[in-house]
Amino acid sequence: MATQKSGKPGLDSVLAAGVAFTAGVLTALSARRNKPARSRSAQALRAERLRASLVDYQRLQLGLLERAIDDPELAAVLSTFEVESPTHLRQHLFANALYSNALFGYRIGVATMEELHGHLRVLCRSALFRRYWESTRPHRASLKDDSEEGRIGRMVDNLIRDLDEADTEEWWVVGEPPAE
């Protein structure tokens, strides 16, 4: 026996259409809501790749500095400052490695600006680090004032000045870290 259709939608078909419409709206809203999440995860992935690249670069840079410190013939290639002896050159290269390592720690987020400031304050107490810093002043002259390394370089200059002008033996409280 066949059923007759009256031409009017029944309650079942209205409900089915409503459910289909609601499912479509929820799918569209979910896709719209997940798009920023996917975008954020892509951004996080890019940031993680950049961080990994920085780690690789720093590892390579420190490896090259280590080789130059160990071999005077290789150190001569990096000798862009005036030094009196191979020993002074090795000390300059080591000071550069210490500074670069501190800067790198800040750049990848394992040290805050305040922690970097404190670490550099310790380095600035060393007469040999100060000699290195002064001999590399021309290298920093080309840094843009608003660049990260330019700001940190000025922070070191200020630390050295503040330590020289301090009227306290409590060197660990000298200088204010710049705002991040």
XYZ file of C-alpha atoms in Angstrom:
180
model
C 0.000 0.000 0.000
C 1.327 3.354 -0.967
C 1.127 6.427 1.174
C -0.186 9.608 -0.212
C 1.725 12.857 0.140
C -0.339 15.860 0.817
C 2.211 18.333 -0.542
C 2.642 19.933 2.866
C 5.894 19.362 4.703
C 5.436 17.199 7.685
C 6.827 17.816 11.118
C 9.645 15.359 10.451
C 10.870 17.199 7.392
C 10.689 20.582 9.167
C 12.697 19.180 12.041
C 15.198 17.642 9.644
C 15.607 20.962 7.833
C 16.021 22.799 11.135
C 18.601 20.301 12.352
C 20.477 20.540 9.034
C 20.421 24.352 9.198
C 21.589 24.364 12.826
C 24.371 21.903 12.035
C 25.480 24.118 9.141
C 25.535 27.224 11.345
C 27.434 25.436 14.095
C 29.948 24.078 11.558
C 30.477 27.558 10.110
C 30.881 29.096 13.569
C 33.277 26.350 14.596
C 35.377 26.845 11.467
C 35.414 30.589 12.043
C 36.373 30.115 15.700
C 39.087 27.555 14.866
C 40.634 29.686 12.131
C 42.391 32.009 14.639
C 43.421 28.931 16.624
C 44.948 27.412 13.495
C 46.505 30.774 12.704
C 47.886 31.015 16.240
C 49.269 27.518 16.046
C 50.930 28.401 12.723
C 52.387 31.484 14.392
C 53.569 29.380 17.314
C 55.142 26.925 14.903
C 56.952 29.751 13.082
C 58.138 31.174 16.409
C 59.417 27.756 17.480
C 61.240 27.338 14.167
C 62.813 30.765 14.553
C 63.890 29.916 18.088
C 65.404 26.618 16.899
C 67.227 28.470 14.124
C 68.580 30.978 16.659
C 69.802 28.113 18.838
C 71.545 26.497 15.875
C 73.077 29.802 14.836
C 74.324 30.544 18.353
C 75.785 27.049 18.665
C 77.648 27.546 15.387
C 78.803 31.037 16.394
C 80.137 29.877 19.744
C 81.832 26.905 18.068
C 83.628 29.273 15.689
C 84.674 31.523 18.564
C 85.937 28.511 20.488
C 88.048 27.437 17.529
C 89.439 30.971 17.175
C 90.258 31.158 20.880
C 92.134 27.839 20.644
C 94.014 28.657 17.436
C 95.898 31.994 17.070
C 95.996 31.606 13.286
C 92.200 31.433 13.157
C 91.867 34.189 15.748
C 93.796 36.501 13.413
C 90.856 36.321 10.995
C 88.563 37.816 13.641
C 91.083 40.416 14.737
C 89.258 43.633 13.865
C 90.450 45.472 16.949
C 93.855 46.499 18.092
C 95.375 44.218 20.684
C 98.890 43.931 22.033
C 99.220 40.173 21.959
C 97.565 36.908 20.992
C 96.547 36.568 24.635
C 94.635 39.854 24.509
C 92.970 38.767 21.281
C 91.867 35.512 22.907
C 90.531 37.502 25.870
C 88.579 39.765 23.505
C 87.114 36.781 21.710
C 86.129 35.212 25.007
C 84.543 38.495 26.169
C 82.627 38.552 22.892
C 81.453 34.985 23.511
C 80.269 35.903 27.037
C 78.409 38.982 25.806
C 76.890 37.114 22.846
C 75.753 34.302 25.112
C 74.056 36.726 27.529
C 72.366 38.528 24.644
C 71.269 35.221 23.150
C 69.720 34.119 26.448
C 67.616 37.247 26.431
C 66.655 36.861 22.776
C 65.297 33.341 23.173
C 63.491 34.164 26.393
C 65.494 32.270 28.994
C 66.477 35.570 30.623
C 64.407 38.677 31.249
C 65.738 42.177 30.596
C 66.324 42.530 34.330
C 68.310 39.270 34.403
C 70.312 40.332 31.350
C 71.040 43.647 33.043
C 72.288 41.841 36.152
C 74.460 39.475 34.130
C 75.969 42.327 32.137
C 76.576 44.275 35.348
C 78.818 41.416 36.496
C 80.661 41.371 33.153
C 81.151 45.152 33.293
C 83.109 44.813 36.510
C 85.878 43.053 34.581
C 88.630 45.332 33.318
C 89.247 42.917 30.440
C 85.590 43.011 29.414
C 85.687 46.790 29.557
C 88.765 46.806 27.318
C 86.927 44.584 24.846
C 83.852 46.804 25.042
C 85.826 49.951 24.363
C 87.731 48.397 21.449
C 84.460 47.320 19.817
C 82.814 50.753 20.115
C 83.335 51.419 16.366
C 81.539 48.146 15.600
C 78.481 49.289 17.531
C 78.453 52.743 15.915
C 76.513 51.395 12.939
C 73.740 49.878 15.063
C 70.379 51.592 14.755
C 69.378 53.387 17.944
C 66.042 51.603 18.103
C 67.447 48.135 17.395
C 67.520 45.573 20.168
C 71.303 45.304 20.091
C 71.625 49.097 19.959
C 69.494 49.463 23.111
C 71.399 46.715 24.908
C 74.721 48.244 23.860
C 73.650 51.554 25.402
C 72.598 49.639 28.511
C 76.169 48.290 28.809
C 77.595 51.799 28.243
C 75.323 53.105 31.013
C 76.265 50.248 33.337
C 79.965 50.996 32.902
C 79.346 54.703 33.525
C 77.138 53.985 36.562
C 79.689 51.581 38.028
C 82.443 54.184 37.561
C 80.333 56.912 39.204
C 78.899 54.789 42.029
C 79.778 55.883 45.523
C 78.982 52.494 46.979
C 80.853 49.250 47.306
C 77.581 47.426 46.659
C 78.114 47.101 42.900
C 75.212 44.642 42.552
C 72.676 47.441 43.102
C 74.179 49.875 40.602
C 72.125 50.870 37.554
C 68.508 50.433 36.599
C 67.500 47.936 33.943
C 65.603 49.515 31.057
C 61.922 48.749 30.679
C 61.215 45.821 28.382
